[in-house]
PDB file of C-alpha atoms in Angstrom:
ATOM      1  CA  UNK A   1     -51.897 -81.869  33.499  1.00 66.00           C
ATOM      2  CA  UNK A   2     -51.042 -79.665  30.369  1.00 70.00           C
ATOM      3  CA  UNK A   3     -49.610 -76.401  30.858  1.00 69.00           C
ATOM      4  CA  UNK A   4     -51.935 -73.845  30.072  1.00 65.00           C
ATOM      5  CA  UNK A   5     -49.723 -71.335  28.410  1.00 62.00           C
ATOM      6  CA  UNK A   6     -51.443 -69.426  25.241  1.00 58.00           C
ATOM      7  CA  UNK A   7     -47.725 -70.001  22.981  1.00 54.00           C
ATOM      8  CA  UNK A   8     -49.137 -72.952  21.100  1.00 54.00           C
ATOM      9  CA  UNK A   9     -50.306 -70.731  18.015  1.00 51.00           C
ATOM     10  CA  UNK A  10     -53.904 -69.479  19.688  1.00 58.00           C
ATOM     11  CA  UNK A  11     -52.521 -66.078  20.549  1.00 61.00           C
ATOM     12  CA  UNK A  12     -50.856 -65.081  17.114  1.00 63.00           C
ATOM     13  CA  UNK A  13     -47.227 -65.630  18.239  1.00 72.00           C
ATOM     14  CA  UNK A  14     -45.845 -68.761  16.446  1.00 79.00           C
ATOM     15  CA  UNK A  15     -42.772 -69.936  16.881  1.00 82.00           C
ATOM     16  CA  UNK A  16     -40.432 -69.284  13.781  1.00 84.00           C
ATOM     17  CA  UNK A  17     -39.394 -71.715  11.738  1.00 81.00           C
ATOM     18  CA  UNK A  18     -35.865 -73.349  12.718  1.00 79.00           C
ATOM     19  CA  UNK A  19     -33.269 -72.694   9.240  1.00 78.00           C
ATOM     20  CA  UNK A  20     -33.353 -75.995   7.223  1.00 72.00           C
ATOM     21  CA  UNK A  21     -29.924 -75.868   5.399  1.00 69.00           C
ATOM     22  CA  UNK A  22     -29.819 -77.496   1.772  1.00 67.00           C
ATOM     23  CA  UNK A  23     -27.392 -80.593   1.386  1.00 62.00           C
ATOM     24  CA  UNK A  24     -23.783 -80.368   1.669  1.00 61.00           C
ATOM     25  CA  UNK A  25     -24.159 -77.013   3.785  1.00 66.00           C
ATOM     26  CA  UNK A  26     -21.865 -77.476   7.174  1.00 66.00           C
ATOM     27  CA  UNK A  27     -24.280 -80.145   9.411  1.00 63.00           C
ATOM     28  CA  UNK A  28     -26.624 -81.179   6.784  1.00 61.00           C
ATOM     29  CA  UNK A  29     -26.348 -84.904   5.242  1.00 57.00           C
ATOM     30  CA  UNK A  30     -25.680 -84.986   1.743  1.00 61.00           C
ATOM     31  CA  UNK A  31     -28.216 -86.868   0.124  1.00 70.00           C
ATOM     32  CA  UNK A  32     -26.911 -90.434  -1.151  1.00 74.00           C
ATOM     33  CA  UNK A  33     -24.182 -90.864   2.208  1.00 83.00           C
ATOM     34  CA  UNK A  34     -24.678 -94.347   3.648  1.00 86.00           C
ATOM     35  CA  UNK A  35     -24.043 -96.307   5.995  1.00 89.00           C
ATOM     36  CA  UNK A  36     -21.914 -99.652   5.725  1.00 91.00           C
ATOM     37  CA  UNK A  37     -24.118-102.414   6.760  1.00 91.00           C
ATOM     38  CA  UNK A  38     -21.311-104.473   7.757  1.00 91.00           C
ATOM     39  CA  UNK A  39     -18.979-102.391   9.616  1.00 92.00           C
ATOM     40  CA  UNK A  40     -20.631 -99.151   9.954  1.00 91.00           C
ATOM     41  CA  UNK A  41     -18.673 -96.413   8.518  1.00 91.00           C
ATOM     42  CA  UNK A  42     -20.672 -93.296   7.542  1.00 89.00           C
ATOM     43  CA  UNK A  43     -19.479 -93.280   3.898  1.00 89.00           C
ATOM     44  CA  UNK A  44     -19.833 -90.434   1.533  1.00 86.00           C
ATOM     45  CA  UNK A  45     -21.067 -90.980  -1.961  1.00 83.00           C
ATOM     46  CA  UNK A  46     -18.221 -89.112  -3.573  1.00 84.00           C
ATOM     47  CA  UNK A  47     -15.278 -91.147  -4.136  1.00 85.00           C
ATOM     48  CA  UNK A  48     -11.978 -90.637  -6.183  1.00 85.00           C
ATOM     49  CA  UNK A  49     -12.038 -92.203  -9.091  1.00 83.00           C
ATOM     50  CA  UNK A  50     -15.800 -93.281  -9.733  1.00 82.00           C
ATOM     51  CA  UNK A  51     -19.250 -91.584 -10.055  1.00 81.00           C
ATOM     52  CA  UNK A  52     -21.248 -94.944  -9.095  1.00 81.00           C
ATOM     53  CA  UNK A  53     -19.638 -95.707  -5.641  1.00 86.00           C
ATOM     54  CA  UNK A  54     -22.026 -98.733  -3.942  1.00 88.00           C
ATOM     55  CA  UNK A  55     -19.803-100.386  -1.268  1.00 92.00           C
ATOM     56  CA  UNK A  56     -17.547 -99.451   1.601  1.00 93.00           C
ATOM     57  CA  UNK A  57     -14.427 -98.483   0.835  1.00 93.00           C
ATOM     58  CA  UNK A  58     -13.473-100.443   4.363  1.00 93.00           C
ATOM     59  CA  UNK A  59     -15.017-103.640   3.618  1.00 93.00           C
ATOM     60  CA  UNK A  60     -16.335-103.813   0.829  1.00 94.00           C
ATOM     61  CA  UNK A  61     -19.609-104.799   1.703  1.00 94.00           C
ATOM     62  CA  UNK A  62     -22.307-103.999  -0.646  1.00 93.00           C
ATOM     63  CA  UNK A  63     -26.640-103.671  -0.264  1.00 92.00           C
ATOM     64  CA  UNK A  64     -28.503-105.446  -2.874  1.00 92.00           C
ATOM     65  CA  UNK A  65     -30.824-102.715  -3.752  1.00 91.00           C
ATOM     66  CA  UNK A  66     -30.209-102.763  -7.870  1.00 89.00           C
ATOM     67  CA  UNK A  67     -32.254-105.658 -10.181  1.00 87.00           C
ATOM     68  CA  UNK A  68     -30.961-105.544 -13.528  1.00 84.00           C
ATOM     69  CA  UNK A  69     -29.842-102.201 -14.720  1.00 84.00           C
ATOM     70  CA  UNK A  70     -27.472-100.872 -11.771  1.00 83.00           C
ATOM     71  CA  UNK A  71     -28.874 -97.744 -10.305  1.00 81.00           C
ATOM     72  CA  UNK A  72     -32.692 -99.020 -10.907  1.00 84.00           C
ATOM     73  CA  UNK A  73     -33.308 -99.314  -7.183  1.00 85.00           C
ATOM     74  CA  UNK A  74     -35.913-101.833  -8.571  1.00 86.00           C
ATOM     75  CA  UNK A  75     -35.045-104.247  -5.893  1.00 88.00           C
ATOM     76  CA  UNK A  76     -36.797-105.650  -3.065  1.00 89.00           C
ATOM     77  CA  UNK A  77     -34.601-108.015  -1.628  1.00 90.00           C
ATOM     78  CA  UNK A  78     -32.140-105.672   0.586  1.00 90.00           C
ATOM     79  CA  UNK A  79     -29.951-108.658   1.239  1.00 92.00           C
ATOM     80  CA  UNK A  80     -25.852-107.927   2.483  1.00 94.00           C
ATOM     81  CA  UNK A  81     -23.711-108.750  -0.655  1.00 94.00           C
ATOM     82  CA  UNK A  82     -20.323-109.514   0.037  1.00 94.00           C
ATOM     83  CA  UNK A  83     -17.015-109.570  -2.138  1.00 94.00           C
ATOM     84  CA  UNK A  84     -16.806-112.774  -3.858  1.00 94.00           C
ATOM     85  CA  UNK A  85     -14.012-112.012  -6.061  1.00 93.00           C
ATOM     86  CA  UNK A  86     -11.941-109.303  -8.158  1.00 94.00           C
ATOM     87  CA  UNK A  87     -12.412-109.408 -12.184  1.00 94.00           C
ATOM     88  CA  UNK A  88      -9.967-107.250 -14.364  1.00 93.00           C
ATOM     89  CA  UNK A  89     -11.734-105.688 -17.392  1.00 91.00           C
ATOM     90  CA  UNK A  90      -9.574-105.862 -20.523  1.00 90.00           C
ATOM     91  CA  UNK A  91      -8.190-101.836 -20.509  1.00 89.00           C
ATOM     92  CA  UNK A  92      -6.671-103.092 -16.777  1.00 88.00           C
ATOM     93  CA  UNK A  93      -9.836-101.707 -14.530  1.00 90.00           C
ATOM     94  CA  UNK A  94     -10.759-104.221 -11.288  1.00 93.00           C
ATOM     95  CA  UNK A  95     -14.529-104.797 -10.897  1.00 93.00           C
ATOM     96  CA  UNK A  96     -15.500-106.482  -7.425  1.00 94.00           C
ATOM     97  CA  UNK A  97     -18.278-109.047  -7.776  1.00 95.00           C
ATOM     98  CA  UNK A  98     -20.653-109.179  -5.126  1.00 95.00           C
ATOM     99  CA  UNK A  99     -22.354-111.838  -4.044  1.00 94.00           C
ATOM    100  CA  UNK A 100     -25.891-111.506  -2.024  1.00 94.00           C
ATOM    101  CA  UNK A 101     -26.358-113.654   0.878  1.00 93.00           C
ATOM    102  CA  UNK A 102     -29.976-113.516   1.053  1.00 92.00           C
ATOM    103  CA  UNK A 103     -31.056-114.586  -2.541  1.00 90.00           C
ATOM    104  CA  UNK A 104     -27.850-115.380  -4.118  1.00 90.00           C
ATOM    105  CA  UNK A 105     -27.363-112.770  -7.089  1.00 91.00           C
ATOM    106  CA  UNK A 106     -24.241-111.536  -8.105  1.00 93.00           C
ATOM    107  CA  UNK A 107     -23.222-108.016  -9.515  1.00 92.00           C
ATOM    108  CA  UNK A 108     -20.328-106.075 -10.300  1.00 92.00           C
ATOM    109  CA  UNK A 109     -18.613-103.170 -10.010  1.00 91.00           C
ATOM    110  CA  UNK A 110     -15.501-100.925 -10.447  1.00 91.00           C
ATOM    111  CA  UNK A 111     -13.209-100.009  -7.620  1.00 92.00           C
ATOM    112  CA  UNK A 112     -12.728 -96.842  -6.151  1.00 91.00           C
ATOM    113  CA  UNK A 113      -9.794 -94.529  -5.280  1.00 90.00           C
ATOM    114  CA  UNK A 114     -10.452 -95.028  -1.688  1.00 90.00           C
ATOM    115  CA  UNK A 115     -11.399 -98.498  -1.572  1.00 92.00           C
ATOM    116  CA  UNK A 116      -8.871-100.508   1.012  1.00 92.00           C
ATOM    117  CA  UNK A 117      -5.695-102.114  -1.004  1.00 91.00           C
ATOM    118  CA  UNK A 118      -5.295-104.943   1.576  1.00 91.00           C
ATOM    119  CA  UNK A 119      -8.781-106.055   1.274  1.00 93.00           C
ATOM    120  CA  UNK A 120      -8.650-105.977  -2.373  1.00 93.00           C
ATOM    121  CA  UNK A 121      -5.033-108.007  -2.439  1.00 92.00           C
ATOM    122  CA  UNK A 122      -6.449-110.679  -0.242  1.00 91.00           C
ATOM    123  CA  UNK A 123      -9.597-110.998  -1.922  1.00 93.00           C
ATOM    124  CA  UNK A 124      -7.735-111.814  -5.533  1.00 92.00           C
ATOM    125  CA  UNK A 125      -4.985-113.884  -3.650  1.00 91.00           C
ATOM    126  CA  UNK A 126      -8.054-115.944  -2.423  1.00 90.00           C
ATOM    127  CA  UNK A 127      -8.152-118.498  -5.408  1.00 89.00           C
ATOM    128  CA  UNK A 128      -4.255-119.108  -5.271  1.00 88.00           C
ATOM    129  CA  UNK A 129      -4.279-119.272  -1.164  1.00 85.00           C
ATOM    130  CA  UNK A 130      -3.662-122.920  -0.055  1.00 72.00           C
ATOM    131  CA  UNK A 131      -6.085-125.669  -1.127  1.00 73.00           C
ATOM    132  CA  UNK A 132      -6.353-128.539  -3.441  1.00 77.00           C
ATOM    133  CA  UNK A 133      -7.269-126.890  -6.401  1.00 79.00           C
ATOM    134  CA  UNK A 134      -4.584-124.422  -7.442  1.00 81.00           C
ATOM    135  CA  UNK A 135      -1.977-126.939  -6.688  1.00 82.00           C
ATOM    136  CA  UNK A 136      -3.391-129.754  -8.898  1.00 82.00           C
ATOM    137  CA  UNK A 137      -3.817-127.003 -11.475  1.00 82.00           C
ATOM    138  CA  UNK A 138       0.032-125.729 -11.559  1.00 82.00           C
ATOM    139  CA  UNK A 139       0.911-129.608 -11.347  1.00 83.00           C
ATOM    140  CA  UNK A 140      -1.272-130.166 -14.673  1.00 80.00           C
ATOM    141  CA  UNK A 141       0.578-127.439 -16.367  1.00 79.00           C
TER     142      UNK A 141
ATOM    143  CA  UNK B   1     -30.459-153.298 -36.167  1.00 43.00           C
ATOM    144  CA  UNK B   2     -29.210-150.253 -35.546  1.00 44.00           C
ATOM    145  CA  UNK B   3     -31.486-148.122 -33.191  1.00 47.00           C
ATOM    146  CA  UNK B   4     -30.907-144.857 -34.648  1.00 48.00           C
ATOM    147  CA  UNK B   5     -32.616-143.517 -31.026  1.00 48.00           C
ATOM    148  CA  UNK B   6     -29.393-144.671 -29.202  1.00 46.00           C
ATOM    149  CA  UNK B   7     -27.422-142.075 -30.866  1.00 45.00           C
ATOM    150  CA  UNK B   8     -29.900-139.179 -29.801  1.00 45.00           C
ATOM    151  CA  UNK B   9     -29.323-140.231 -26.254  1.00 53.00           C
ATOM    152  CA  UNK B  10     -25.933-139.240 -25.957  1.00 73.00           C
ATOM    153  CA  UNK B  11     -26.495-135.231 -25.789  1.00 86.00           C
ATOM    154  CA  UNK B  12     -23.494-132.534 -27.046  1.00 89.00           C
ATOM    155  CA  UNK B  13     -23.850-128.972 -27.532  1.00 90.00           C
ATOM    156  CA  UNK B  14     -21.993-126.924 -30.084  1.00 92.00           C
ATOM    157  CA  UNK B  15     -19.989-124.112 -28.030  1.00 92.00           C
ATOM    158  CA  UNK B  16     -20.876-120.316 -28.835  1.00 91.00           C
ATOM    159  CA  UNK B  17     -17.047-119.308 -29.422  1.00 91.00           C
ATOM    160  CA  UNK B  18     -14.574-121.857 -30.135  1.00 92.00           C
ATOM    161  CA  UNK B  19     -17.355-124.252 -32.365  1.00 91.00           C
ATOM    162  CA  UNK B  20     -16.342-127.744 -30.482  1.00 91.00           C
ATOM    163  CA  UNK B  21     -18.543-130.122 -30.447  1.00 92.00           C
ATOM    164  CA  UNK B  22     -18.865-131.169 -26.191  1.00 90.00           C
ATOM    165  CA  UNK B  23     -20.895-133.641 -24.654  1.00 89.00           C
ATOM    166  CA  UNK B  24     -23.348-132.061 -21.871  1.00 88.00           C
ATOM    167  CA  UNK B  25     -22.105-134.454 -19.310  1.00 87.00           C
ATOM    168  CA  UNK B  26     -18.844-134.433 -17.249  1.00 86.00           C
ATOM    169  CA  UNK B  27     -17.087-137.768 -17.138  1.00 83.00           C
ATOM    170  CA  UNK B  28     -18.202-137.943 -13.484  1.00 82.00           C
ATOM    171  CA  UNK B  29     -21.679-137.481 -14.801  1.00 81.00           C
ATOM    172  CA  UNK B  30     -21.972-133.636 -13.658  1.00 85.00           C
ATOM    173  CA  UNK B  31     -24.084-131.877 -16.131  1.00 87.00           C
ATOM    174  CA  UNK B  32     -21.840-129.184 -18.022  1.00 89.00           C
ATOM    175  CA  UNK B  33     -22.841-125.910 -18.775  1.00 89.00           C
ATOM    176  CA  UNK B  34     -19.802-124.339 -20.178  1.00 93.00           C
ATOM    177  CA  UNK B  35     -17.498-124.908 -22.641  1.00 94.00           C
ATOM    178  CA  UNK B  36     -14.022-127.322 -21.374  1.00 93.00           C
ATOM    179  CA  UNK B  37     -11.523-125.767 -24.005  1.00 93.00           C
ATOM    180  CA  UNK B  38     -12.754-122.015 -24.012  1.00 93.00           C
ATOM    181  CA  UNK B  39     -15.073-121.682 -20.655  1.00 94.00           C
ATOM    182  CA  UNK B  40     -17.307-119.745 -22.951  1.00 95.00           C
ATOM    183  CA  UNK B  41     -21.149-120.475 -21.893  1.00 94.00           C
ATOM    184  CA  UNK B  42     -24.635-119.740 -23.476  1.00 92.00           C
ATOM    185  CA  UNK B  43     -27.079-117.474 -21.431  1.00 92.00           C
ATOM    186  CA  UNK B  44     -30.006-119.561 -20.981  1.00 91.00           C
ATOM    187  CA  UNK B  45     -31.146-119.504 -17.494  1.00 89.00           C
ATOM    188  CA  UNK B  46     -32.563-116.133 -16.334  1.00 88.00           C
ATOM    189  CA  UNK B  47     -30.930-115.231 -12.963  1.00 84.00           C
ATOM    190  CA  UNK B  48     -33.028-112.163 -11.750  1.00 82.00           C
ATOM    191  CA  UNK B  49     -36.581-113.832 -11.677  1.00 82.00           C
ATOM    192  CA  UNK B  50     -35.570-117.288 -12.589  1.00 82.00           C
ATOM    193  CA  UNK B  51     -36.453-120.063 -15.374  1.00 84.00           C
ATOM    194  CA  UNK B  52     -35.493-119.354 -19.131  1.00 88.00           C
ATOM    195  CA  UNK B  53     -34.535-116.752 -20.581  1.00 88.00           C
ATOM    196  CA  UNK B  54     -34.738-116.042 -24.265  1.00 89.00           C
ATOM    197  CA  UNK B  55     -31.111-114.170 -24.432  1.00 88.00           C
ATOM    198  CA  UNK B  56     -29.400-116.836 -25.575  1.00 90.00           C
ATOM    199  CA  UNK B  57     -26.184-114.328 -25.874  1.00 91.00           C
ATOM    200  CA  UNK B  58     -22.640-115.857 -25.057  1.00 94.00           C
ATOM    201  CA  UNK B  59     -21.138-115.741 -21.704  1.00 94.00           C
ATOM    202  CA  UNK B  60     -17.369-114.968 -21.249  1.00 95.00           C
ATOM    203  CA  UNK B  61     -15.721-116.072 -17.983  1.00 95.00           C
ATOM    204  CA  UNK B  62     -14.414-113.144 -15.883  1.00 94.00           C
ATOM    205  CA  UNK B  63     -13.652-114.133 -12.625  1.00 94.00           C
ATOM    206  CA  UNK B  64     -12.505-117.163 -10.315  1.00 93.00           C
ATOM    207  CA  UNK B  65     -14.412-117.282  -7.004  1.00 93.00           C
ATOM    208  CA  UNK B  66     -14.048-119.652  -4.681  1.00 91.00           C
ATOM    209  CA  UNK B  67     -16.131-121.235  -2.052  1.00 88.00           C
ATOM    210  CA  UNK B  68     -15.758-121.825   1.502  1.00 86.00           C
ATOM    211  CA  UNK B  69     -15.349-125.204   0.779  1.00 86.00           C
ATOM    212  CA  UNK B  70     -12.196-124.270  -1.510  1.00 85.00           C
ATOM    213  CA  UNK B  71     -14.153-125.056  -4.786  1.00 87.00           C
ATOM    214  CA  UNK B  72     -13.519-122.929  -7.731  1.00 90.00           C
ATOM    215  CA  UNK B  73     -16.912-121.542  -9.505  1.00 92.00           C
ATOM    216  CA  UNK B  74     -15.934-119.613 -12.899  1.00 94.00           C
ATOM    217  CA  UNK B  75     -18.325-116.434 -12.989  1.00 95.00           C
ATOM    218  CA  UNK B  76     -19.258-115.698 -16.634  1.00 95.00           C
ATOM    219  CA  UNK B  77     -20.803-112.886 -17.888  1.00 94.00           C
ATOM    220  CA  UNK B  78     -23.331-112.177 -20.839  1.00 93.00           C
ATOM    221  CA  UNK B  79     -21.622-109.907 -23.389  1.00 92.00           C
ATOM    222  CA  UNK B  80     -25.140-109.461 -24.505  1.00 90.00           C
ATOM    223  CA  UNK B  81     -27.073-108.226 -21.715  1.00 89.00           C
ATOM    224  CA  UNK B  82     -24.384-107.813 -19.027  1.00 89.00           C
ATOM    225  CA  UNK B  83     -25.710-110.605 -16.617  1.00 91.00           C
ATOM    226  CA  UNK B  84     -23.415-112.278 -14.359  1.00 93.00           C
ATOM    227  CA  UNK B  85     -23.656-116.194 -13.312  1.00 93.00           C
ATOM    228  CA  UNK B  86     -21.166-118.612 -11.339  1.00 92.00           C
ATOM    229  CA  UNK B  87     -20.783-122.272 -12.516  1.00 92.00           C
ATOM    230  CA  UNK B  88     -18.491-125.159 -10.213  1.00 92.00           C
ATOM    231  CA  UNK B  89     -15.142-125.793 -12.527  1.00 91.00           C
ATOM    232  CA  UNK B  90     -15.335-130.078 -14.092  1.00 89.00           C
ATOM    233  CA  UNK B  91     -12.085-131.679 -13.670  1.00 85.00           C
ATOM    234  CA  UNK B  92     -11.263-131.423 -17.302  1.00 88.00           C
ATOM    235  CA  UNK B  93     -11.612-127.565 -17.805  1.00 90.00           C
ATOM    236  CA  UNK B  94      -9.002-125.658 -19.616  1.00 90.00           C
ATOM    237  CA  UNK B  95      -6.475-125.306 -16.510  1.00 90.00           C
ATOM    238  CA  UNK B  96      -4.472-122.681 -18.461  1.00 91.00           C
ATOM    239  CA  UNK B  97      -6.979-120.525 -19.177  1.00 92.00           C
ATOM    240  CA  UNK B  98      -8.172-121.000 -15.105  1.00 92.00           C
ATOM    241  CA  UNK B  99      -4.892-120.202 -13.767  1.00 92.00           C
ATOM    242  CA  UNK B 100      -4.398-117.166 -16.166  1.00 92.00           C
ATOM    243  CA  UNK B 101      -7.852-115.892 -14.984  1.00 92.00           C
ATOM    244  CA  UNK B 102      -7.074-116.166 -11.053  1.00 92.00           C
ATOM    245  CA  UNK B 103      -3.342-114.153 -11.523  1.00 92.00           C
ATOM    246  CA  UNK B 104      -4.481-112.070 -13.776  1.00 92.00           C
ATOM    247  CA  UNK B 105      -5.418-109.450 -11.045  1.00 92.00           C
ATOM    248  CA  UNK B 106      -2.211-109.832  -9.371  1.00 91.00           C
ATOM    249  CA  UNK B 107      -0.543-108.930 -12.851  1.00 90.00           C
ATOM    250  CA  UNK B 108      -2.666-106.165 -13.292  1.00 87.00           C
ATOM    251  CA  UNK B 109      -2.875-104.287  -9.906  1.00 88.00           C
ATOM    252  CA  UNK B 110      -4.359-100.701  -9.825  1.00 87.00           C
ATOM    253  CA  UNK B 111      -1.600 -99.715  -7.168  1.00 86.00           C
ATOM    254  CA  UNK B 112       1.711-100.644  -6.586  1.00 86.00           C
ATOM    255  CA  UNK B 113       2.175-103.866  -4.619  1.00 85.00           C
ATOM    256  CA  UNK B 114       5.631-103.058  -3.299  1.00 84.00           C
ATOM    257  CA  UNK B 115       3.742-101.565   0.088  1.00 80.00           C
ATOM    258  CA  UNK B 116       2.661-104.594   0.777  1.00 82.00           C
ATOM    259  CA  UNK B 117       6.075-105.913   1.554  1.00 79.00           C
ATOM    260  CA  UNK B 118       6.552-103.693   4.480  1.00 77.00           C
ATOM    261  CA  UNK B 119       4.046-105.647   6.051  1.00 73.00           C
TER     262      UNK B 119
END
């Protein structure tokens, strides 16, 4: 049975407001922090080094949200994209190529300042690592 | 008689960068689509929504990725409209220029590697 107390509005006396802080005040979310979908960490979008961060500095794991131009936010598909491999642009910068595992599109981007150095060194040692392939190549040579 | 047909059947492209003259099939009968010498490629195929595209802008390789099977795919990139493919190496690629592409972020590293021998 409801309570029948007149504080609901009827009598005059409404409850004030709580204080809705703007973003990046002390306990408000900055707009544009995520969440890694692979591991979780609460990451923030500011990152040394970069002003388009996309994946988790952890991880690496990325969110297929982009379709062509990146930052559209065109896409549907909201698949996991994971690392596939490290690509050095020709003034020295790594780009990460990601992979989606849903639908199978690729994209790339520029590391950050935070991002985690033994990830990164194990993900461009991955075509040299043991297998057939780089040792029939370095036999060829 | 010559059937001048029979020559028509045996297809080549003309690569974007390097001009040589390639036939479109692998010698184990894989269909090519980039360039053996240069791994330069031609952006036909439309990645986003699938089916042709009408870029046709050259694609430089970037990138060696490798699959779980421990296959190498090249991933090449359209200098024209920035869009990024992966293609299975053919046995007769350019090994040079696929060996230079997998070290070359090892010789280029961002930090210093020497922490890594702590490890």
């Amino acid at each position: 049975m409801p309570r029948r107390n007149r504080s609901d509005g009827r009598d005059g006396t409404r409850r004030p407001q709580r204080h809705k802080g703007v973003p990046g005040d002390r306990g408000v979310p900055r707009t544009g922090d995520f969440r890694c979908v692979q591991c979780r960490l609460d990451v923030p979008v500011t990152a040394p080094g970069t002003a388009h961060r996309n994946h988790c500095p952890n991880c690496l794991a990325s969110l297929h949200v982009d379709r062509r131009v990146p930052g559209d936010r065109a896409s549907d598909c909201r698949g996991r994209m994971e690392a596939l491999s490290v690509s050095v642009r020709p003034d020295g910068e790594w780009l990460i190529v990601h992979q989606c595992l849903t639908c199978g599109e690729l994209s790339a981007n520029r590391i950050a300042g935070d991002d985690n150095a033994l990830v990164l060194v194990r993900l461009a040692l991955r075509p040299l690592r043991d297998g057939s392939v780089p040792g029939r190549i370095l036999l060829a040579l | 008689m010559s059937n001048p047909s029979n020559s028509l059947k045996i297809s080549t492209f003309v690569c974007t960068w390097c001009d040589l003259t390639v036939s479109a099939f692998a010698a184990d009968g894989t269909r090519r689509n980039h360039c053996p010498s240069c791994l330069h490629s031609r952006h036909v195929l439309d990645q986003v929504e699938g089916g042709p595209t009408d870029c046709l802008g050259r694609m430089s390789p970037i990138a060696i990725a490798v699959l779980r099977t421990g296959d190498w795919m090249v991933v090449h990139r359209c200098v024209r409209c920035d869009e990024l493919t992966s293609n299975p190496v053919c046995k007769d690629d350019n090994q040079l220029i696929l060996m230079r592409m997998a070290v070359r972020p090892l010789a280029q590293t961002p930090f210093p590697l020497e922490a890594f021998g702590t490890l």
